[in-house]
Amino acid sequence: PGTKPARFPAPGGLKALPPPATTAEVENTLKLLDDVTIDEVVLCSLAEAALRVPCGDLVIYRLSALEALGRIPSRVRCDTAGWVIRACGKCGDVVAVRRWWERLIQQQIDVSDISLGCMVEALAVNGCVGEALQLVRDPAVPVKPNAIVYGSILKAYTRAQNMRMVEEVHAEMEEKGISLTASTYNVMIDCAARTGQMEVAARFLSRMRQQGVERDIVTYNIIIKGFCHAGQVTKALAVFDEVRDLADDRAYNILLDGCSRALGTTEGALDVGIGLLRDMRARKIRPTQVTLSVGVKLFSRARQLEEAFGFVEEMSYQHGVPANVHVFNNLLQACVCNKRPQRTWEVVRTMKAQRCDLDGRSYYWILAGSSSSEVTRICRSMLGLENGHPALSQAVRSVDESVWEQAHKSAGRGLSKEIAILKDHARRAGMQTQRR
């Protein structure tokens, strides 16, 4: 009694936390830190746990509290600081990210390319890509950025669909003599594809060829997706034919989605999509839940509702691929869009039987297919209130604003006040309503 435990239980407990650890499990494990000496082993374990578990922000909050109490070692190695910076970035604590970087600089600890990469990534993923770019350009930083470090910046600009900055960073990398990898080019080509600038993508492909960088299946998938999003399915199919023997399930899923988008504008799009599904079977490429989702979209937009239901049943039975909420939501949408709203309840029953939870989008399409007399009870079920709809027993934590708009539309003017009251109740109960 009264003897402090050794420092080992905390690192061991942190490492034993499973990836889907609950908030209670994380909090109980963090209590082990109360009487533990905090050294670099514990610091690394904290950072690794924050990166691994869903509620990593709890770990970072505790780490900041320990830091405020002066229980963190005054001097750490750069790689340890890099781990902590990366963990703080993943949890969105940019203030802590900057604080740990300043600690490195002020203590004149040698910065490695790994710690620089962690810092740049932490800034870039949290909307501070301009600051990240300034950092890699700072002559005072003692280590030169490599392709991986620049890759974090390129990814951030790609997410923002900022093609001008992607090209500027690319020019800067070439000017500095940094060797670009296939992964680097894939990010830049992805930005060009997302922004519909396939001529820019072609220039990057040409540059890859000039530098002897080999294209991989990811490169081709991005090009295929770019053409599909631009409505040029014929060109997408031509690229696919070049690499058919290398094609994976992702390539087929992209093309299936492209065919569903092209229905009504490209003759034979449905037949091409069905042919792709047959080709998948012939090549023994296992479908995924994404395949089910885009397949349902394809048949729904072709006004073939029965085929959509049959497709999901066939894929689940023959390939053992269970439908998830996204697949079921597409089926709900298919029922409404194909003017068979009564079949939405069939989908709801199947979801319940397969223990698949409803989400906000599920309720949107259930409401879209419901009569005005059912809307109030559906909304009460969505909020987990009494006197809800008998077929619905599961509440949701957040909904899109469009769900309430649909509820008003389906209810009509006669029930608009009641829907407004339920929406206000949801707000007061803490339900998150996201703007579109």
Steps between C-alpha positions, in 0.01 A plus 500: 500500500622850414754366250477648150447241229766456238464693177419189295122454565402818315685430173380142513141607558512758222641252251236245598216736404323359194436735203123516572561579870210671673525832680472321836784260415726789399415703811565203731836434337600866525442483877811281516704812425419656838787329683727424207829662404449662161800428281548464125366143504172621650493801265534278195231267635265795549560626148457154349174449692366839386568402139335160538179546700192695381494726808866597470411857599457373858859379497628831360298694757660295779843550342449879498392486866816308592704756308335787690586326828865476398497120495625471141878455453660837431702361211396225258640350182379642170330174399303493826390860443409403143268225625331743741463766227342248266257385772403859587443567130278195461288624791480853360701673777698744284602707804673196651656420160663843486602485866685170457674625186616812686635273773716326240630824354561681829687205652707474181412135466609361164194487276474187285311461173251284695421768759477763224264272309282456811484878549415575137232228494347622828468853362380393156219272621370774729451766234837670553658394171632851432686491831632154415633626167670794671667255736654288225619818331653639821881504461534486880360146508812283520366207294402504135151379409466185292223373270304355796498835682388684188244224444304611809479851354392372160229285659362799689485713186339207316230472767439872452501446120760777466665405170700823480683428826553135408679610184699761694617243757582256220718762329672573831579131555651469153701817550645356823586175325265289714428165338129449450350157559192339350312589821590868458381504139183314597406776745553771236312306232217449749472878549485551124233229470292641785501845345415368153835605352586180317742686271709582811479134603633409154798734554582330830479158331738622231739628768486162674600332176788744444636438850464124476243482780284194446125537517315265736138390521428797731611736222266337249210493747535875553500564124196276455318682780592838351351411162188353664439815705549707185228292331748342258426135570624390156847640577490342845423161344790544255741554791347204682555275198873583514528358852212253514733220611623713793161645591380457858154534655551876536540544123177311436315696770614832350379395155169370634442835667597672174247291308226588750580870456500464120151348476289725283799667335709206377331231293549147631631610844282242676620217277862606558439495877343153489793384287743629762321300770525187285868570437559527875343158549698349212828635640400391852537850641314505828240778521495731800230702671598786270416271205157436652446871555589613147321198349176603673550855364550363149178296498302768681589773251415258219154466659554132577403479866447122512846448350647724773347285773600181321856625454547560874350160584721325243821669614424427866411136432767406246791705631416543867516881478251643750322822414595795721308819577621667178364215288167499684475879470546471125222241495276735699576776249432260212156418640405867526649606165335208323163594650474190719514666845317215669808282447706722730348312792624174351851646506453619860393151609803347329730751670349412837533126433868547404564734796602786276444834674313781329672836455383849409493423128286191566242718671513752215386241245252337740342844545513566124297184438251546782151640514430815703324293769821307571750787514453604862541145630807446281662815640418389856674168430798689357526691830444192718170634638190309602211445255732460206446290190454128587747391228773736623668457836840661456589864558794679337750746647529740209310588184550727203286813480343349188334231717292764679427671168373168365292446815331838445444421131348155566287622791347790314379827648259336741778343705778754449465639854529154654814426296649834611437405865673163451796670331531739792485206741785335306707818530441527875579129543840554337436330165750630245346651186754539221467757228519378142 
